[in-house]
Each structure stands twice: as C-alpha cells, then as structure tokens.
PDB file of C-alpha atoms in Angstrom:
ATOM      1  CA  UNK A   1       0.000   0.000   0.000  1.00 87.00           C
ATOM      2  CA  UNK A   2       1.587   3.316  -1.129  1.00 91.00           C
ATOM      3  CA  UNK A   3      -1.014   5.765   0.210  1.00 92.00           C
ATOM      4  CA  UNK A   4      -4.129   5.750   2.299  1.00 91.00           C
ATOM      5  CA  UNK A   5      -7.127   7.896   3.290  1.00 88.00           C
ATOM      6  CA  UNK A   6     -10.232   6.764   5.758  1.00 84.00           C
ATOM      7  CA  UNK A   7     -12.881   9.068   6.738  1.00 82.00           C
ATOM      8  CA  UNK A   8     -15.738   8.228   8.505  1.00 79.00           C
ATOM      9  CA  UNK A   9     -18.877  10.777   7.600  1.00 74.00           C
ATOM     10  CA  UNK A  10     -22.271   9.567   6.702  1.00 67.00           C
ATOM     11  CA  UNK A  11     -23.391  13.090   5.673  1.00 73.00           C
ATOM     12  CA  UNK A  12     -20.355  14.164   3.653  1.00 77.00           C
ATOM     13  CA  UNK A  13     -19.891  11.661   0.761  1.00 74.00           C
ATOM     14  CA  UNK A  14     -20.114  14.071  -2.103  1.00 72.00           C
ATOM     15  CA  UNK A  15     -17.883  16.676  -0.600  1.00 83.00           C
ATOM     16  CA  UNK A  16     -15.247  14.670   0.830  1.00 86.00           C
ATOM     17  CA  UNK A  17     -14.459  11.757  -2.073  1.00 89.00           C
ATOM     18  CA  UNK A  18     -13.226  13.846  -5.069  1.00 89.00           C
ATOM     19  CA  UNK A  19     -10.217  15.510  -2.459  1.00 91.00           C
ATOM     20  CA  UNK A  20      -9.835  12.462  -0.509  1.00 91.00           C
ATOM     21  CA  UNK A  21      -8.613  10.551  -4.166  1.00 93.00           C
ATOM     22  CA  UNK A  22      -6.498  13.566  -5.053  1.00 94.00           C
ATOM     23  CA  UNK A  23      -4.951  13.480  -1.814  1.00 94.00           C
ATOM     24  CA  UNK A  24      -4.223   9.469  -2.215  1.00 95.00           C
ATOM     25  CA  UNK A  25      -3.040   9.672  -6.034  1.00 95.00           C
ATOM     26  CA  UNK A  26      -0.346  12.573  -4.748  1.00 96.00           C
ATOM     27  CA  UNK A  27       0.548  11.334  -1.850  1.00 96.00           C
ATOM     28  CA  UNK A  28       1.837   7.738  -3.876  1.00 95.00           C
ATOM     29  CA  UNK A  29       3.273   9.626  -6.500  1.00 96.00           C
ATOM     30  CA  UNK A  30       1.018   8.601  -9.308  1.00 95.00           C
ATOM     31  CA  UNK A  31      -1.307  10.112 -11.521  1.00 94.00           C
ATOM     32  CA  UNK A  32      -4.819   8.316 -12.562  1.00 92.00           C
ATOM     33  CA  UNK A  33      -2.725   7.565 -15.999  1.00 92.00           C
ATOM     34  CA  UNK A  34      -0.753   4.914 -13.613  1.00 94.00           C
ATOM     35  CA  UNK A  35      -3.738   3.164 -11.906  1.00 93.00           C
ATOM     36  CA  UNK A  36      -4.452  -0.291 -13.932  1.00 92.00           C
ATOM     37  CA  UNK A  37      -7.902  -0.943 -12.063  1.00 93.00           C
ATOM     38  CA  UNK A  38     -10.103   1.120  -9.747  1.00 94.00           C
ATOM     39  CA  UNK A  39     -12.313  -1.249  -6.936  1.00 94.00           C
ATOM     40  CA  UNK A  40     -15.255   0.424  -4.221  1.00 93.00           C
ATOM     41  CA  UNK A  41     -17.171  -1.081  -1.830  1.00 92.00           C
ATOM     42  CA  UNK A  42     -20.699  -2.245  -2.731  1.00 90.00           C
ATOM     43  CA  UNK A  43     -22.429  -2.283   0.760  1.00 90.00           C
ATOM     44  CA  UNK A  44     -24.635  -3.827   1.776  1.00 91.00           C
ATOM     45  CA  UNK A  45     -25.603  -0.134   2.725  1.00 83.00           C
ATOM     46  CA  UNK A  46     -27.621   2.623   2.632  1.00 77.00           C
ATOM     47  CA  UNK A  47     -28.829   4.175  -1.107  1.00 75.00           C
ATOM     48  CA  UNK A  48     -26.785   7.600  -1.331  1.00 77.00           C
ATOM     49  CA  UNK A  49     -23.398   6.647  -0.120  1.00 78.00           C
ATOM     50  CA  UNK A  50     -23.276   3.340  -1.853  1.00 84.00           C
ATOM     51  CA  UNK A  51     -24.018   5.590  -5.143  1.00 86.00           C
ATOM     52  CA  UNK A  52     -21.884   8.286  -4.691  1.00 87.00           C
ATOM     53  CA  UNK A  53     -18.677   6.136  -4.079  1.00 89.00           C
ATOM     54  CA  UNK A  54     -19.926   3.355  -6.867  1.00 90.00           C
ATOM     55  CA  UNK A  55     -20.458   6.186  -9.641  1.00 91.00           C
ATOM     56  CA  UNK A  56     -17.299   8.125  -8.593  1.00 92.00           C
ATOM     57  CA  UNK A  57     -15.473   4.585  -9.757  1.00 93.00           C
ATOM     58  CA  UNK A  58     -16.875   4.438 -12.551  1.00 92.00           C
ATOM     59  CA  UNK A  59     -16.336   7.361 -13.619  1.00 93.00           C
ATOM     60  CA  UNK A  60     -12.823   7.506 -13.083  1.00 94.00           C
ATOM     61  CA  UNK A  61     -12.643   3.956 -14.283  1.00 94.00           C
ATOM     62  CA  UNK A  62     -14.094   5.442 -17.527  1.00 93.00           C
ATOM     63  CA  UNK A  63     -11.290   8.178 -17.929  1.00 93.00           C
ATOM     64  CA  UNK A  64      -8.436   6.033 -17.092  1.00 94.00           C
ATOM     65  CA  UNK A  65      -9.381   3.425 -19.028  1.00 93.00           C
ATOM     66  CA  UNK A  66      -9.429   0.747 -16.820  1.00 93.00           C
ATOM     67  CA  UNK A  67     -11.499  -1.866 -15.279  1.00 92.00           C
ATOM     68  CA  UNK A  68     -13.756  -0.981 -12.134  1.00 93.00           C
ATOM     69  CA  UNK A  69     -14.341  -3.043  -9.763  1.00 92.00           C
ATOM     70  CA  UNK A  70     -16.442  -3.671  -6.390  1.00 91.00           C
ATOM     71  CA  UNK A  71     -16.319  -5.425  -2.768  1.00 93.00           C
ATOM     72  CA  UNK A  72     -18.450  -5.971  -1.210  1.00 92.00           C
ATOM     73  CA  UNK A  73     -17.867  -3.874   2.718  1.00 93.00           C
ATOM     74  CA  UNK A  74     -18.392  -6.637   4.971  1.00 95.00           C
ATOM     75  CA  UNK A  75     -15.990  -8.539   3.043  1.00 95.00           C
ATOM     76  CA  UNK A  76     -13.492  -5.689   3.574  1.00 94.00           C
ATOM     77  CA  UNK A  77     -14.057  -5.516   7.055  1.00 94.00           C
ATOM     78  CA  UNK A  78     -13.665  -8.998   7.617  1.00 94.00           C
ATOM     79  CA  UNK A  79     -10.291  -8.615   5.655  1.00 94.00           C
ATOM     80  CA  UNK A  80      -9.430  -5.923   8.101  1.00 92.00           C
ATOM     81  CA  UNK A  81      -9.940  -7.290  11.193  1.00 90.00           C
ATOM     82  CA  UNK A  82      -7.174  -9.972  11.098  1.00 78.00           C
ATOM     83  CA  UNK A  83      -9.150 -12.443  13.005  1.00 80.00           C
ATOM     84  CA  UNK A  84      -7.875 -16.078  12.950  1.00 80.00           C
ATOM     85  CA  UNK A  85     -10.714 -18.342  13.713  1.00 80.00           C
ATOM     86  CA  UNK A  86     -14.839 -18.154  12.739  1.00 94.00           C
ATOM     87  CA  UNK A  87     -16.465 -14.142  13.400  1.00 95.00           C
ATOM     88  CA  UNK A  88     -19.440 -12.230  12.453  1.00 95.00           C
ATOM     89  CA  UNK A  89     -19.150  -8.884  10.675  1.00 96.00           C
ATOM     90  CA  UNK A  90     -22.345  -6.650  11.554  1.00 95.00           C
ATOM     91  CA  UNK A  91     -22.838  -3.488  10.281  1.00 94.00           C
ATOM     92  CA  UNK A  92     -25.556  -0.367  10.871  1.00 93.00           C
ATOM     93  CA  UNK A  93     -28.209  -0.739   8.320  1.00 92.00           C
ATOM     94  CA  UNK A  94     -30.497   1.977   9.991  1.00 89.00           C
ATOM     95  CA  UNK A  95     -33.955   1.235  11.091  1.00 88.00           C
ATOM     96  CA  UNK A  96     -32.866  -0.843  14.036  1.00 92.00           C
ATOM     97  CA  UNK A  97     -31.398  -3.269  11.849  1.00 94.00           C
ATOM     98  CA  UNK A  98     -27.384  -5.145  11.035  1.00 95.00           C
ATOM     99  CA  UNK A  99     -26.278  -5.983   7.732  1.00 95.00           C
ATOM    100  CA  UNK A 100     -24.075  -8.811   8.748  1.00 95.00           C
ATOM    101  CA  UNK A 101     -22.132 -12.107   7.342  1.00 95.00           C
ATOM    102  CA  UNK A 102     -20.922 -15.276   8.786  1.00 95.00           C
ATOM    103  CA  UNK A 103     -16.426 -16.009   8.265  1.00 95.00           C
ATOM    104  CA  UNK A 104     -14.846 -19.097   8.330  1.00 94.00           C
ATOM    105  CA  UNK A 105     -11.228 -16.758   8.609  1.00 93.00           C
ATOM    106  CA  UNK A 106     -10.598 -13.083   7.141  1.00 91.00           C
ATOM    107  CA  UNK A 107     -10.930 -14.629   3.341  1.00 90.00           C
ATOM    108  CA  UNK A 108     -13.872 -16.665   3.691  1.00 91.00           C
ATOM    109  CA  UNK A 109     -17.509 -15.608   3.998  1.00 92.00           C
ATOM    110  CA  UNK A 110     -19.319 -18.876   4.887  1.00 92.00           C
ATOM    111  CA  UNK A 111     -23.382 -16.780   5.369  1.00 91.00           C
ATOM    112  CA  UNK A 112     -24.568 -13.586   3.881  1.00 86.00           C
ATOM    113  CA  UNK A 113     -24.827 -11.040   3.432  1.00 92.00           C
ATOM    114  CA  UNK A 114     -28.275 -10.449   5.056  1.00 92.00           C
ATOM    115  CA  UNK A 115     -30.364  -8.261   6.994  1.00 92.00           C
ATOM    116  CA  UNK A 116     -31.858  -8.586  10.226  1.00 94.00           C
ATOM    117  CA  UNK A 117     -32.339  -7.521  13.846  1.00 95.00           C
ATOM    118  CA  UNK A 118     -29.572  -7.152  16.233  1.00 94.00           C
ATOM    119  CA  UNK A 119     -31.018 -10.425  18.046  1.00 92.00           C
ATOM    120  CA  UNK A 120     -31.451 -12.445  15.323  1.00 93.00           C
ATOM    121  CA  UNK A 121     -27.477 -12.759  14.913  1.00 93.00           C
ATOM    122  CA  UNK A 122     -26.224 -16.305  15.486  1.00 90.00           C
ATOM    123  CA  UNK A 123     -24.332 -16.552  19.240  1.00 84.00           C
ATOM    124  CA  UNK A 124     -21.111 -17.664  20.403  1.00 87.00           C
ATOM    125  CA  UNK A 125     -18.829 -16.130  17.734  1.00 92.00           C
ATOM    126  CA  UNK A 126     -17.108 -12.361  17.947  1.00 93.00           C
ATOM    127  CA  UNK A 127     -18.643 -10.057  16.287  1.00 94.00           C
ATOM    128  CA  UNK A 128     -16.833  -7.124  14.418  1.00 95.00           C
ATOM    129  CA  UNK A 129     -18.185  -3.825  12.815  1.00 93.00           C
ATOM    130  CA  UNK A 130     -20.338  -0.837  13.808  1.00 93.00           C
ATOM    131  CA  UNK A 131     -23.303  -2.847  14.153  1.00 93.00           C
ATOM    132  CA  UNK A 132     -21.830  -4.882  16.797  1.00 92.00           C
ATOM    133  CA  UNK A 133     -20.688  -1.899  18.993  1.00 93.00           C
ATOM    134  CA  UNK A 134     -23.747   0.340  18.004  1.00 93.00           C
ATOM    135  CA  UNK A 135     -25.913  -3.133  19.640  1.00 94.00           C
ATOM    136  CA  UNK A 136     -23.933  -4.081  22.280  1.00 93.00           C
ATOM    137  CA  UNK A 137     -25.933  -4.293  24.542  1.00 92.00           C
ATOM    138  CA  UNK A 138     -28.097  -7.118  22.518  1.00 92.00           C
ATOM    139  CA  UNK A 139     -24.927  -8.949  21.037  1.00 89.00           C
ATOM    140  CA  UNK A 140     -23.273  -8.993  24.066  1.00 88.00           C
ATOM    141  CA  UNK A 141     -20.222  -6.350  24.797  1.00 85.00           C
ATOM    142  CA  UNK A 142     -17.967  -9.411  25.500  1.00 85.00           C
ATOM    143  CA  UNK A 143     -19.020 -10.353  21.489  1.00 89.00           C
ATOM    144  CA  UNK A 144     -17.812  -7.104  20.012  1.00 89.00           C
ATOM    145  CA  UNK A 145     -13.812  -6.891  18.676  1.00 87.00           C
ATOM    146  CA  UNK A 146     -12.273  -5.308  15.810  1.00 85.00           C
ATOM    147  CA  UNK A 147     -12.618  -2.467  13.769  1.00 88.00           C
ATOM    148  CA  UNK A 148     -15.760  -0.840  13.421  1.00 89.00           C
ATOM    149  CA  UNK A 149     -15.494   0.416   9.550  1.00 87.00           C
ATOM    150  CA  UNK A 150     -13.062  -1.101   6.814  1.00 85.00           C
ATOM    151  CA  UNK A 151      -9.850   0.845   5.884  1.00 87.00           C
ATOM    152  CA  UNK A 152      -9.335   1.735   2.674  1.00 89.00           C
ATOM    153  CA  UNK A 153      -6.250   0.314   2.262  1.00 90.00           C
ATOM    154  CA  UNK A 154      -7.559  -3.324   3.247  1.00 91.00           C
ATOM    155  CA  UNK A 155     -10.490  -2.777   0.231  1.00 92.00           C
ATOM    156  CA  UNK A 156      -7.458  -2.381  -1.939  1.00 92.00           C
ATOM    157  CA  UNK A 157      -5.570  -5.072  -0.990  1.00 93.00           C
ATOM    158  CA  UNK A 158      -8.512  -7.763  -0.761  1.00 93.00           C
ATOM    159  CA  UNK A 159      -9.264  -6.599  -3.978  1.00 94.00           C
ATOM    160  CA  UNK A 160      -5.448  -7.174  -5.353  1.00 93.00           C
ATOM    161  CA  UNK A 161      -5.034 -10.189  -3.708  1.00 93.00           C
ATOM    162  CA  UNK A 162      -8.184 -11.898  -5.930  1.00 92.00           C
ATOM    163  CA  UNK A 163      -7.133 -10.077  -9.285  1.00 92.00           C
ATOM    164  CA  UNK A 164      -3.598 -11.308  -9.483  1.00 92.00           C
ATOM    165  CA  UNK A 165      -5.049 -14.840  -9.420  1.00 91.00           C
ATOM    166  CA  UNK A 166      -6.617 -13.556 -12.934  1.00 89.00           C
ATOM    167  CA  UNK A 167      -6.558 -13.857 -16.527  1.00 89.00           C
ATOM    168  CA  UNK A 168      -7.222  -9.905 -17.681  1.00 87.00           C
ATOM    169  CA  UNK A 169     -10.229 -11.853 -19.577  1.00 89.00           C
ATOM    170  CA  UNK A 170     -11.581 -13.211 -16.228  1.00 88.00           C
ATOM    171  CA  UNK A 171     -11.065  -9.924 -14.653  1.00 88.00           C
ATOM    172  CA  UNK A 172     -12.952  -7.944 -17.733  1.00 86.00           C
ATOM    173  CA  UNK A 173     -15.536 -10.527 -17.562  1.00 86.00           C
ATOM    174  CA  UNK A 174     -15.966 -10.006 -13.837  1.00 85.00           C
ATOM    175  CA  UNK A 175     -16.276  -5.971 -14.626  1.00 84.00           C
ATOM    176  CA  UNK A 176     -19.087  -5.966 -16.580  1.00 78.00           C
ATOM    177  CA  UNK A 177     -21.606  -4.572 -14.970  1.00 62.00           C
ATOM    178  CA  UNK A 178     -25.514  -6.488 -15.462  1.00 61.00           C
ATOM    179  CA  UNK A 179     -28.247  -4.198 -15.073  1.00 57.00           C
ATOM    180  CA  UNK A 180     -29.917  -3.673 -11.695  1.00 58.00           C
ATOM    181  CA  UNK A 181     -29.354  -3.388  -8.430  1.00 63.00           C
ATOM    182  CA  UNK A 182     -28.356  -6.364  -5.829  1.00 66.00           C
ATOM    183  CA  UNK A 183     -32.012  -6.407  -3.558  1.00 62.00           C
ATOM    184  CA  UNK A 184     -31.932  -9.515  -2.279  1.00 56.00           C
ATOM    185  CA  UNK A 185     -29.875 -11.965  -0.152  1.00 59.00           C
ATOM    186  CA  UNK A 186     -29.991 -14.903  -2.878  1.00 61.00           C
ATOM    187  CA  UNK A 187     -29.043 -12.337  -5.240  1.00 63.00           C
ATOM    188  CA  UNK A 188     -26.290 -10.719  -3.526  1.00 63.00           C
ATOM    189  CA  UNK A 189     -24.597 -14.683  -2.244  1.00 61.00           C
ATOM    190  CA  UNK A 190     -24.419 -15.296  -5.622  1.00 63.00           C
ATOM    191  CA  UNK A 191     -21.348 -12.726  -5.818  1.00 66.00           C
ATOM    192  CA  UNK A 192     -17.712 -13.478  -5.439  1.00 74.00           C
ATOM    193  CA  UNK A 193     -15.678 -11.251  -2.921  1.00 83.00           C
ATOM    194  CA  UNK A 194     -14.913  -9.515  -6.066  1.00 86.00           C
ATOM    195  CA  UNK A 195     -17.474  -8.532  -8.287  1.00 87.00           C
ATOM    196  CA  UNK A 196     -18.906  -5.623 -10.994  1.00 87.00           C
ATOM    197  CA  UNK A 197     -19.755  -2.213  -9.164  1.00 88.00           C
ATOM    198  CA  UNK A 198     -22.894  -2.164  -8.656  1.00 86.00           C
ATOM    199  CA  UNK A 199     -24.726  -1.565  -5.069  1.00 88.00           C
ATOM    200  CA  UNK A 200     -26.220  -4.428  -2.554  1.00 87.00           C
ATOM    201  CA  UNK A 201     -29.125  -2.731  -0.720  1.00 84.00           C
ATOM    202  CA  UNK A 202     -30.620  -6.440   0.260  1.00 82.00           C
ATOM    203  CA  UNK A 203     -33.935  -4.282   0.485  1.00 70.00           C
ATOM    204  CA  UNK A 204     -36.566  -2.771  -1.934  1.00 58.00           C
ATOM    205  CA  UNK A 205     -36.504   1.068  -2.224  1.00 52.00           C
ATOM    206  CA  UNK A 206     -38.422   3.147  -0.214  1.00 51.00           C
ATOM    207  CA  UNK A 207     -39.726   5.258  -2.800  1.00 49.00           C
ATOM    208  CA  UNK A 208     -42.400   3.944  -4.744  1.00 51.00           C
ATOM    209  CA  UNK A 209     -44.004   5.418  -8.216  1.00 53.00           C
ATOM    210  CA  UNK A 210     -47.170   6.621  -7.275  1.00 57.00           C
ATOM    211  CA  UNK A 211     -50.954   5.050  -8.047  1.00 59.00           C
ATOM    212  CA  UNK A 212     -53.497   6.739  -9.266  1.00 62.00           C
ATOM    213  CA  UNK A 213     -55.047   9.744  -7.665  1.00 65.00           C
ATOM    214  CA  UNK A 214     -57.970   8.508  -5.224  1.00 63.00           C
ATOM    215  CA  UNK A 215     -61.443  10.382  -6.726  1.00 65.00           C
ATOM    216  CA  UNK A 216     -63.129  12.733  -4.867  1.00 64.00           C
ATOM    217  CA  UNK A 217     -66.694  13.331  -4.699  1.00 62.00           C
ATOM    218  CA  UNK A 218     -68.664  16.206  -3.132  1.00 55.00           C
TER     219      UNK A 218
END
C-alpha cells in the first residue's frame, strides 16, 4: 500500500471523495494515468453513499481506461480485522437493523450477506463492525472486537489479492456490470468477494411510483 485515506462521515460523501482521491493519487506519486484498475465497496448499505462512491469509480474507471471493480464492505471488514478463527461482521443498516455475514477466517464468507435484527445474529462467535458496537448491549459487549469500519487500504488489498489470481479476460468478464441493483440476499450470495460495481441494498426502495389519484366526490 503506497497511500491511504479513511474518513468516517455519513453526511459528507459528495464533498469529501473527489479531495480524498487527489490526496491518495499525490501522496503515492502517481497520476490516474498509472492506476491499472479502480475497486469500491458495494455495501450492503444505505442508497446515497453506496451511489456516490460506486459512480465516482466508474467514472474515473471510464477516464483512465481501466477496469472498475467492487467489494463488497463486509468482506473488507472482515479482511481488516485480522481475526484467525470463525467471526461475524455486523454493520448499521439503519432502522434498528445489522447488515451482517458469517467467516470461516478473514478470506472466507461462509453466510450472507443479510439483513436482520440485532437479536437475530447467530451466538457464540465475535462479532466485528459498527453494528456490533452500536448493539452491544443485545450482542453482548464481551461479542464485540475489531474495527468498526473497513480501511481503505484493506479494500485495496482484498481486492489485489483476488485479481492477481486472474486472466485480464476473467477480470474484464468479472467488470461488466448487469443491469440492476443487488435487492436480495440470494441475489447478492451469488457474488464473489470480487465482483462488478454495482450496489447491494438487500432491500426494496423506499420510494415507490405513485398510483393513481384517489377520486373525490362532493
């Protein structure tokens, strides 16, 4: 790893990514030019940051000329937290609710990812994220280890790790991106630590195109 930046704002996405990258690209001495593939995290998480840092990849995938690609977060974290034997990874997903996964070892996602309450996750294994510290008191404080948001840096080298073990026709064919969104938890299994950017949400949207006006009569 020649550079790193990590930032933790929910609110800021928009404002913060653009500088953040120049700040990385200088900071290793490269220009986008150099980069040979571009990888972002995929969530599961909530609509407007998933977007922002998805489309921002793209984008600069686009310019550069080079492949983008996307991880999914929990893997990340997982990857991150260095743990040697089986862990959950639980993260917020708002509305009282942990996107979480079940790990065999930092590489290996054996369950998920899914959504559910804080007391629906299995017992008797560590649990590491935000959603584990945020729900303590549910989990079990003596549960909770770890980081509580992936580094940069480990999203990079996860994602490194899995493309040097390709072809550059196995790695094009994993870019392409299919059309839609990742909703559902048999959707989003189907996907490989590394994968085509494009977000997992493992819900519906909230907004809804609207029926038909109701008639009013006097």
């Amino acid at each position: 790893m020649l550079a790193e930046s990590t930032t933790i704002d929910a609110r800021r996405h928009g404002e913060l990514l653009a500088p953040a990258i120049e700040r990385v690209l200088r900071d290793a001495g490269v220009t986008l030019r150099d980069l040979t593939a571009i990888v972002a995290g995929t969530g599961p998480g909530p609509y407007t940051g998933l977007r922002v840092g998805l489309m921002t990849a793209t984008a600069l995938a686009a310019t550069a000329g080079v492949p983008a690609f996307g991880v999914c977060t929990l893997d990340a974290l997982a990857y991150a937290a260095q743990s040697p034997g089986p862990f959950l990874v639980a993260t917020d997903a708002r509305r009282k609710e942990v996107f979480w996964a079940r790990y065999g070892d930092r590489e290996t996602r054996l369950d998920g990812p899914r959504v559910d309450r804080p007391h629906d996750l299995p017992g008797d294994l560590p649990v590491v994220g935000a959603g584990g510290r945020l729900y303590a008191d549910i989990v079990g404080p003596g549960r909770v280890e770890g980081p509580e948001h992936p580094s940069a840096g480990a999203l990079a080298a996860l994602a490194a790790g899995h493309l040097a073990a390709l072809t550059d026709e196995e790695a094009a064919e994993i870019a392409r991106v299919p059309e839609g969104r990742v909703d559902s938890v048999e959707k989003a299994r189907e996907l490989g630590v590394l994968g085509p950017p494009r977000p997992i949400y493992l819900r519906r949207p909230d907004a809804q195109v609207p029926g038909a006006p109701k008639k009013v009569t006097a």
